[in-house]
mmCIF file of C-alpha atoms and ligand atoms in Angstrom:
data_model
loop_
_atom_site.group_PDB
_atom_site.id
_atom_site.type_symbol
_atom_site.label_atom_id
_atom_site.label_comp_id
_atom_site.label_asym_id
_atom_site.label_seq_id
_atom_site.Cartn_x
_atom_site.Cartn_y
_atom_site.Cartn_z
ATOM 1 C CA MET W 1 8.196 -6.386 -20.655
ATOM 2 C CA ALA W 2 7.910 -4.858 -17.318
ATOM 3 C CA THR W 3 6.231 -6.777 -14.413
ATOM 4 C CA TYR W 4 3.452 -4.341 -12.583
ATOM 5 C CA ILE W 5 2.080 -6.090 -9.321
ATOM 6 C CA VAL W 6 -0.911 -4.346 -7.147
ATOM 7 C CA LEU W 7 -0.925 -5.252 -3.464
ATOM 8 C CA LEU W 8 -4.510 -4.731 -2.658
ATOM 9 C CA GLY W 9 -6.278 -5.569 0.892
ATOM 10 C CA LEU W 10 -7.422 -3.363 3.971
ATOM 11 C CA PRO W 11 -5.960 -0.412 5.606
ATOM 12 C CA GLY W 12 -3.637 -2.230 8.085
ATOM 13 C CA ALA W 13 -3.673 -6.118 5.891
ATOM 14 C CA GLY W 14 0.349 -5.360 5.529
ATOM 15 C CA LYS W 15 0.811 -3.882 2.393
ATOM 16 C CA GLY W 16 3.391 -1.829 3.085
ATOM 17 C CA THR W 17 5.294 -4.383 5.298
ATOM 18 C CA GLN W 18 5.040 -6.907 2.380
ATOM 19 C CA ALA W 19 5.977 -4.169 -0.814
ATOM 20 C CA ALA W 20 9.239 -3.524 1.277
ATOM 21 C CA LEU W 21 9.960 -7.252 1.681
ATOM 22 C CA LEU W 22 9.274 -8.050 -2.282
ATOM 23 C CA GLN W 23 11.257 -4.567 -3.490
ATOM 24 C CA GLU W 24 14.045 -6.399 -1.343
ATOM 25 C CA ALA W 25 13.376 -9.766 -3.236
ATOM 26 C CA LEU W 26 12.517 -9.018 -6.655
ATOM 27 C CA GLY W 27 14.128 -5.430 -6.769
ATOM 28 C CA LEU W 28 11.119 -3.740 -8.366
ATOM 29 C CA PRO W 29 10.601 -0.333 -6.581
ATOM 30 C CA HIS W 30 7.938 -0.440 -4.035
ATOM 31 C CA VAL W 31 5.424 2.641 -4.942
ATOM 32 C CA THR W 32 2.977 3.681 -2.252
ATOM 33 C CA SER W 33 0.807 6.352 -3.058
ATOM 34 C CA GLY W 34 0.127 6.718 0.651
ATOM 35 C CA GLY W 35 3.896 7.479 0.907
ATOM 36 C CA LEU W 36 4.005 10.276 -1.695
ATOM 37 C CA PHE W 37 0.363 11.939 0.116
ATOM 38 C CA ARG W 38 2.512 11.874 2.751
ATOM 39 C CA GLU W 39 5.847 13.231 1.680
ATOM 40 C CA ILE W 40 3.569 15.767 -0.060
ATOM 41 C CA ALA W 41 1.962 16.736 3.562
ATOM 42 C CA GLU W 42 5.121 17.615 4.677
ATOM 43 C CA GLN W 43 5.984 20.470 2.345
ATOM 44 C CA ASP W 44 4.228 24.101 2.442
ATOM 45 C CA GLY W 45 1.273 25.009 -0.118
ATOM 46 C CA PRO W 46 -2.145 25.003 -0.678
ATOM 47 C CA LEU W 47 -1.843 21.166 -2.040
ATOM 48 C CA ALA W 48 0.110 20.531 0.767
ATOM 49 C CA ASP W 49 -2.376 22.107 3.344
ATOM 50 C CA ARG W 50 -5.387 19.975 1.504
ATOM 51 C CA VAL W 51 -3.421 16.552 1.247
ATOM 52 C CA ARG W 52 -2.708 16.733 4.930
ATOM 53 C CA ALA W 53 -6.324 17.595 6.089
ATOM 54 C CA ILE W 54 -7.239 14.615 3.712
ATOM 55 C CA LEU W 55 -4.660 12.266 5.399
ATOM 56 C CA ALA W 56 -5.678 13.159 8.769
ATOM 57 C CA SER W 57 -9.894 12.427 8.180
ATOM 58 C CA GLY W 58 -9.122 9.110 6.376
ATOM 59 C CA ASP W 59 -10.817 10.249 3.136
ATOM 60 C CA LEU W 60 -9.720 9.780 -0.303
ATOM 61 C CA VAL W 61 -7.141 12.053 -1.947
ATOM 62 C CA PRO W 62 -9.497 12.740 -5.504
ATOM 63 C CA ASP W 63 -8.735 10.768 -8.392
ATOM 64 C CA ASP W 64 -7.589 13.110 -10.513
ATOM 65 C CA ILE W 65 -5.051 14.295 -7.907
ATOM 66 C CA THR W 66 -3.738 10.929 -7.211
ATOM 67 C CA ILE W 67 -3.639 9.481 -11.016
ATOM 68 C CA GLN W 68 -1.133 12.355 -11.921
ATOM 69 C CA ILE W 69 1.285 11.745 -9.069
ATOM 70 C CA VAL W 70 1.321 7.981 -9.376
ATOM 71 C CA GLU W 71 1.531 8.599 -13.395
ATOM 72 C CA ALA W 72 4.498 10.660 -12.565
ATOM 73 C CA ARG W 73 5.984 8.540 -10.356
ATOM 74 C CA ILE W 74 5.695 5.294 -12.065
ATOM 75 C CA SER W 75 6.900 7.313 -15.467
ATOM 76 C CA ARG W 76 10.606 7.580 -13.564
ATOM 77 C CA ASP W 77 13.358 5.807 -14.936
ATOM 78 C CA ASP W 78 13.863 3.345 -11.845
ATOM 79 C CA ALA W 79 10.191 1.907 -12.482
ATOM 80 C CA ALA W 80 11.113 0.851 -16.227
ATOM 81 C CA ASN W 81 11.150 -2.786 -15.583
ATOM 82 C CA GLY W 82 7.561 -2.240 -13.196
ATOM 83 C CA VAL W 83 6.682 -1.683 -9.773
ATOM 84 C CA ILE W 84 5.223 -2.966 -6.789
ATOM 85 C CA LEU W 85 1.799 -0.679 -6.361
ATOM 86 C CA ASP W 86 0.612 -0.257 -2.796
ATOM 87 C CA GLY W 87 -2.794 1.934 -2.125
ATOM 88 C CA PHE W 88 -3.142 2.319 -5.682
ATOM 89 C CA PRO W 89 -5.571 2.009 -7.454
ATOM 90 C CA ARG W 90 -8.072 2.505 -4.782
ATOM 91 C CA THR W 91 -10.964 3.439 -6.679
ATOM 92 C CA VAL W 92 -12.287 1.702 -9.985
ATOM 93 C CA LEU W 93 -11.732 4.931 -12.013
ATOM 94 C CA GLN W 94 -8.285 4.490 -10.813
ATOM 95 C CA ALA W 95 -7.816 1.072 -11.973
ATOM 96 C CA GLN W 96 -9.217 1.950 -15.046
ATOM 97 C CA ALA W 97 -6.607 4.950 -15.681
ATOM 98 C CA LEU W 98 -4.121 2.357 -14.482
ATOM 99 C CA ASP W 99 -5.246 0.357 -17.302
ATOM 100 C CA LYS W 100 -5.284 2.732 -20.132
ATOM 101 C CA LEU W 101 -1.588 4.135 -19.296
ATOM 102 C CA LEU W 102 -0.326 0.707 -19.069
ATOM 103 C CA ALA W 103 -1.901 -0.060 -22.087
ATOM 104 C CA GLU W 104 -0.502 3.027 -23.831
ATOM 105 C CA ARG W 105 3.357 1.404 -23.096
ATOM 106 C CA GLY W 106 1.748 -1.566 -24.332
ATOM 107 C CA GLU W 107 1.697 -3.093 -20.668
ATOM 108 C CA ALA W 108 -0.665 -4.471 -18.253
ATOM 109 C CA VAL W 109 -1.333 -5.382 -14.848
ATOM 110 C CA ASP W 110 0.041 -8.685 -14.342
ATOM 111 C CA ILE W 111 -0.564 -9.739 -10.915
ATOM 112 C CA VAL W 112 -3.006 -8.387 -7.645
ATOM 113 C CA PRO W 113 -2.142 -10.393 -4.684
ATOM 114 C CA PHE W 114 -5.580 -9.606 -2.126
ATOM 115 C CA LEU W 115 -4.405 -9.698 1.157
ATOM 116 C CA ASN W 116 -7.301 -10.968 2.768
ATOM 117 C CA LEU W 117 -7.911 -10.583 6.532
ATOM 118 C CA SER W 118 -11.116 -9.163 9.122
ATOM 119 C CA GLU W 119 -11.589 -6.023 9.739
ATOM 120 C CA GLN W 120 -11.020 -6.731 13.517
ATOM 121 C CA GLU W 121 -7.562 -8.162 12.814
ATOM 122 C CA ALA W 122 -7.135 -5.036 10.328
ATOM 123 C CA LEU W 123 -7.706 -2.729 13.478
ATOM 124 C CA ALA W 124 -5.200 -4.238 15.846
ATOM 125 C CA ARG W 125 -2.698 -4.145 13.532
ATOM 126 C CA LEU W 126 -3.006 -0.265 12.516
ATOM 127 C CA GLY W 127 -3.661 0.473 16.481
ATOM 128 C CA GLY W 128 -0.103 -0.657 17.473
ATOM 129 C CA ARG W 129 1.646 0.343 14.409
ATOM 130 C CA TRP W 130 4.891 2.667 15.303
ATOM 131 C CA VAL W 131 7.038 3.535 12.138
ATOM 132 C CA CYS W 132 10.963 4.837 11.719
ATOM 133 C CA SER W 133 10.908 8.717 11.178
ATOM 134 C CA LYS W 134 13.991 7.929 9.011
ATOM 135 C CA ASP W 135 12.486 5.390 6.129
ATOM 136 C CA PRO W 136 8.852 4.982 6.590
ATOM 137 C CA SER W 137 9.486 1.069 4.953
ATOM 138 C CA HIS W 138 10.632 0.291 8.464
ATOM 139 C CA MET W 139 7.483 -0.669 10.184
ATOM 140 C CA TYR W 140 6.951 -2.182 13.645
ATOM 141 C CA HIS W 141 3.957 -3.072 15.864
ATOM 142 C CA THR W 142 3.610 -2.818 19.758
ATOM 143 C CA ARG W 143 2.749 -6.770 20.094
ATOM 144 C CA PHE W 144 3.258 -8.237 16.682
ATOM 145 C CA ASN W 145 6.622 -7.089 15.797
ATOM 146 C CA PRO W 146 8.021 -4.974 18.801
ATOM 147 C CA PRO W 147 11.667 -3.293 18.363
ATOM 148 C CA LYS W 148 14.066 -4.420 20.241
ATOM 149 C CA THR W 149 14.425 -0.785 22.014
ATOM 150 C CA PRO W 150 11.135 0.858 22.642
ATOM 151 C CA SER W 151 10.478 3.495 20.471
ATOM 152 C CA VAL W 152 13.936 3.112 18.333
ATOM 153 C CA CYS W 153 14.386 1.833 14.790
ATOM 154 C CA ASP W 154 16.229 -1.433 14.766
ATOM 155 C CA ILE W 155 18.044 -0.824 11.520
ATOM 156 C CA ASP W 156 18.948 2.394 11.646
ATOM 157 C CA GLY W 157 18.610 3.761 15.396
ATOM 158 C CA ALA W 158 16.093 6.346 14.373
ATOM 159 C CA PRO W 159 12.955 7.249 16.726
ATOM 160 C CA LEU W 160 9.412 5.882 15.660
ATOM 161 C CA PHE W 161 6.538 7.382 15.558
ATOM 162 C CA GLN W 162 2.688 6.690 14.769
ATOM 163 C CA ARG W 163 0.870 8.279 11.710
ATOM 164 C CA GLU W 164 -1.390 10.906 12.417
ATOM 165 C CA ASP W 165 -4.012 8.867 10.526
ATOM 166 C CA ASP W 166 -3.580 6.329 13.365
ATOM 167 C CA THR W 167 -6.537 7.327 15.539
ATOM 168 C CA PRO W 168 -9.334 5.211 16.152
ATOM 169 C CA GLU W 169 -11.808 7.541 14.301
ATOM 170 C CA ALA W 170 -9.739 7.856 11.148
ATOM 171 C CA HIS W 171 -9.268 3.791 11.038
ATOM 172 C CA ARG W 172 -13.205 3.454 11.167
ATOM 173 C CA HIS W 173 -13.604 6.071 8.657
ATOM 174 C CA ARG W 174 -10.769 4.357 6.304
ATOM 175 C CA LEU W 175 -12.866 0.730 6.877
ATOM 176 C CA GLU W 176 -15.949 2.868 5.480
ATOM 177 C CA VAL W 177 -14.008 4.279 2.735
ATOM 178 C CA TYR W 178 -12.342 0.897 1.680
ATOM 179 C CA ARG W 179 -15.571 -0.858 1.855
ATOM 180 C CA GLU W 180 -17.379 1.769 -0.255
ATOM 181 C CA ASN W 181 -14.753 2.386 -2.948
ATOM 182 C CA THR W 182 -11.958 0.110 -3.095
ATOM 183 C CA GLN W 183 -13.716 -3.109 -2.030
ATOM 184 C CA PRO W 184 -15.119 -3.146 -5.971
ATOM 185 C CA LEU W 185 -12.014 -3.945 -7.039
ATOM 186 C CA ILE W 186 -11.626 -7.346 -6.026
ATOM 187 C CA ASP W 187 -14.393 -8.477 -8.608
ATOM 188 C CA TYR W 188 -12.349 -5.573 -11.132
ATOM 189 C CA TYR W 189 -9.405 -7.440 -10.967
ATOM 190 C CA ARG W 190 -10.866 -10.959 -10.295
ATOM 191 C CA ASP W 191 -13.083 -10.704 -13.686
ATOM 192 C CA LYS W 192 -9.711 -10.217 -15.225
ATOM 193 C CA GLY W 193 -8.134 -13.580 -14.114
ATOM 194 C CA ILE W 194 -5.404 -11.856 -12.197
ATOM 195 C CA LEU W 195 -6.538 -11.868 -8.543
ATOM 196 C CA VAL W 196 -4.831 -13.880 -5.891
ATOM 197 C CA GLU W 197 -6.044 -14.643 -2.597
ATOM 198 C CA ILE W 198 -3.468 -14.633 -0.012
ATOM 199 C CA ASP W 199 -4.409 -15.373 3.992
ATOM 200 C CA ALA W 200 -3.026 -12.559 5.625
ATOM 201 C CA GLU W 201 -3.749 -13.382 8.990
ATOM 202 C CA ARG W 202 -0.839 -15.259 9.338
ATOM 203 C CA SER W 203 2.506 -14.547 10.116
ATOM 204 C CA ILE W 204 5.006 -11.876 7.895
ATOM 205 C CA GLU W 205 7.100 -14.717 6.696
ATOM 206 C CA ALA W 206 3.767 -16.826 5.818
ATOM 207 C CA ILE W 207 2.663 -14.420 3.723
ATOM 208 C CA LYS W 208 6.142 -13.598 1.797
ATOM 209 C CA ALA W 209 6.399 -16.989 0.817
ATOM 210 C CA ASP W 210 3.013 -17.017 -0.456
ATOM 211 C CA LEU W 211 3.954 -13.445 -2.435
ATOM 212 C CA LEU W 212 7.061 -14.669 -3.496
ATOM 213 C CA ALA W 213 5.874 -17.782 -4.887
ATOM 214 C CA ALA W 214 2.926 -16.217 -6.982
ATOM 215 C CA THR W 215 4.667 -13.122 -8.475
ATOM 216 C CA ARG W 216 8.006 -14.612 -9.300
ATOM 217 C CA PRO W 217 6.941 -16.269 -12.325
ATOM 218 C CA TYR W 218 5.766 -12.811 -13.614
ATOM 219 C CA TYR W 219 8.996 -11.334 -12.702
ATOM 220 C CA GLU W 220 11.185 -14.224 -13.817
ATOM 221 C CA ARG W 221 9.678 -13.821 -17.761
ATOM 222 C CA GLY W 222 11.670 -10.850 -17.978
HETATM 223 P P1 AP5 T 301 -1.699 4.415 2.888
HETATM 224 O O1 AP5 T 301 -0.893 4.747 3.574
HETATM 225 O O2 AP5 T 301 -2.184 3.511 1.907
HETATM 226 O O3 AP5 T 301 -2.470 3.267 3.914
HETATM 227 P P2 AP5 T 301 -3.680 2.416 4.114
HETATM 228 O O4 AP5 T 301 -4.047 1.578 2.767
HETATM 229 O O5 AP5 T 301 -4.768 2.673 4.931
HETATM 230 O O6 AP5 T 301 -3.048 1.246 4.704
HETATM 231 P P3 AP5 T 301 -1.861 1.286 5.818
HETATM 232 O O7 AP5 T 301 -0.426 1.625 5.445
HETATM 233 O O8 AP5 T 301 -2.886 1.785 6.994
HETATM 234 O O9 AP5 T 301 -1.726 -0.213 6.040
HETATM 235 P P4 AP5 T 301 -0.794 -1.314 5.419
HETATM 236 O O10 AP5 T 301 -1.539 -2.503 4.741
HETATM 237 O O11 AP5 T 301 0.211 -0.912 4.658
HETATM 238 O O12 AP5 T 301 -0.405 -1.939 6.688
HETATM 239 P P5 AP5 T 301 1.383 -2.079 7.143
HETATM 240 O O13 AP5 T 301 2.065 -3.176 6.290
HETATM 241 O O14 AP5 T 301 1.840 -0.808 7.597
HETATM 242 O O15 AP5 T 301 -3.272 5.742 2.478
HETATM 243 C C1 AP5 T 301 -3.179 6.765 3.523
HETATM 244 C C2 AP5 T 301 -4.062 8.007 3.364
HETATM 245 O O16 AP5 T 301 -3.611 8.202 1.717
HETATM 246 C C3 AP5 T 301 -5.611 6.966 2.807
HETATM 247 O O17 AP5 T 301 -6.152 7.308 3.594
HETATM 248 C C4 AP5 T 301 -6.064 8.508 1.763
HETATM 249 O O18 AP5 T 301 -5.993 9.675 2.331
HETATM 250 C C5 AP5 T 301 -4.244 8.474 0.707
HETATM 251 N N1 AP5 T 301 -4.429 7.925 -0.216
HETATM 252 C C6 AP5 T 301 -3.657 6.783 -0.436
HETATM 253 N N2 AP5 T 301 -3.902 6.348 -1.724
HETATM 254 C C7 AP5 T 301 -4.632 6.718 -1.907
HETATM 255 C C8 AP5 T 301 -5.285 6.519 -3.265
HETATM 256 N N3 AP5 T 301 -4.884 5.640 -4.076
HETATM 257 N N4 AP5 T 301 -6.608 7.494 -3.439
HETATM 258 C C9 AP5 T 301 -7.053 8.179 -2.829
HETATM 259 N N5 AP5 T 301 -6.321 8.620 -1.583
HETATM 260 C C10 AP5 T 301 -5.000 8.025 -1.103
HETATM 261 O O19 AP5 T 301 1.205 -3.101 8.454
HETATM 262 C C11 AP5 T 301 0.402 -2.291 9.724
HETATM 263 C C12 AP5 T 301 0.745 -2.882 11.227
HETATM 264 O O20 AP5 T 301 0.648 -4.361 10.887
HETATM 265 C C13 AP5 T 301 2.197 -2.286 10.914
HETATM 266 O O21 AP5 T 301 2.336 -2.309 12.415
HETATM 267 C C14 AP5 T 301 2.907 -4.240 10.620
HETATM 268 O O22 AP5 T 301 4.276 -3.941 11.403
HETATM 269 C C15 AP5 T 301 1.769 -5.317 11.253
HETATM 270 N N6 AP5 T 301 1.963 -6.224 10.438
HETATM 271 C C16 AP5 T 301 2.004 -6.496 9.239
HETATM 272 N N7 AP5 T 301 1.840 -7.679 9.042
HETATM 273 C C17 AP5 T 301 1.373 -8.123 9.811
HETATM 274 C C18 AP5 T 301 1.381 -9.801 10.136
HETATM 275 N N8 AP5 T 301 1.358 -10.590 9.366
HETATM 276 N N9 AP5 T 301 1.372 -10.381 11.275
HETATM 277 C C19 AP5 T 301 0.948 -9.345 12.539
HETATM 278 N N10 AP5 T 301 1.537 -7.992 12.395
HETATM 279 C C20 AP5 T 301 1.536 -7.375 10.884
HETATM 280 MG MG1 MG T 302 0.653 1.137 4.199
#
């Protein structure tokens, strides 16, 4: 039986930070829809141009494109034992598409940790984020998690950069988009009895400990 974990939470809640730690601890791949789109945005062609513009604005990529891209990713061999989903699903339609896809394989979403924090804290985190140019799972924050040498990744020495959608305008818009489209997923998964609320206004280590405790039973089930 495979394990499907869906991380839910505001932009800046720490989904990417925690997914990278969970990947290390559980050995399941971290699948980030935002990361998949950022890879596409670096390419050439009409799809790349469209995705680049959507990302910069903070709007959502249309559901049909998103579902197709995530479905292809979770169908790869390395996802045979399951995945840690970060940023997908983000609309009820995407959640229903995921349920359908997994049901066809005799599987289902097992657990949905909801990283709960205030919008104010989320904005503070987004405002200071720096990302490694070699491996985007290496993430820093000017105040909360600074690199040892400014602008340089501690792990591989590569330069750090700020994401194009880390602007005050895009932050505000992403929070609005979340409220309207993604917040309903909290009830969607709560009604299924698989939502686990985690206080995300704490240290990275404290949140990680709770996440491990909540997810391990599903993973160890095999
Ligand atoms: P995506 O990349 O998913 O962005 P997001 O949801 O806005 O979330 P973030 O990556 O900004 O935040 P995070 O929760 O991962 O926090 P992080 O760990 O970085 O999506 C980007 C775009 O892609 C979307 O706007 C949309 O256009 C498109 N897209 C993606 N998925 C889509 C979908 N399903 N459908 C349609 N469109 C889609 O942490 C933030 C900062 O805080 C870091 O600096 C970190 O070091 C710091 N930090 C983390 N934890 C803590 C802590 N506990 N204490 C202090 N600081 C902390
Ligand atoms: Mg992220």
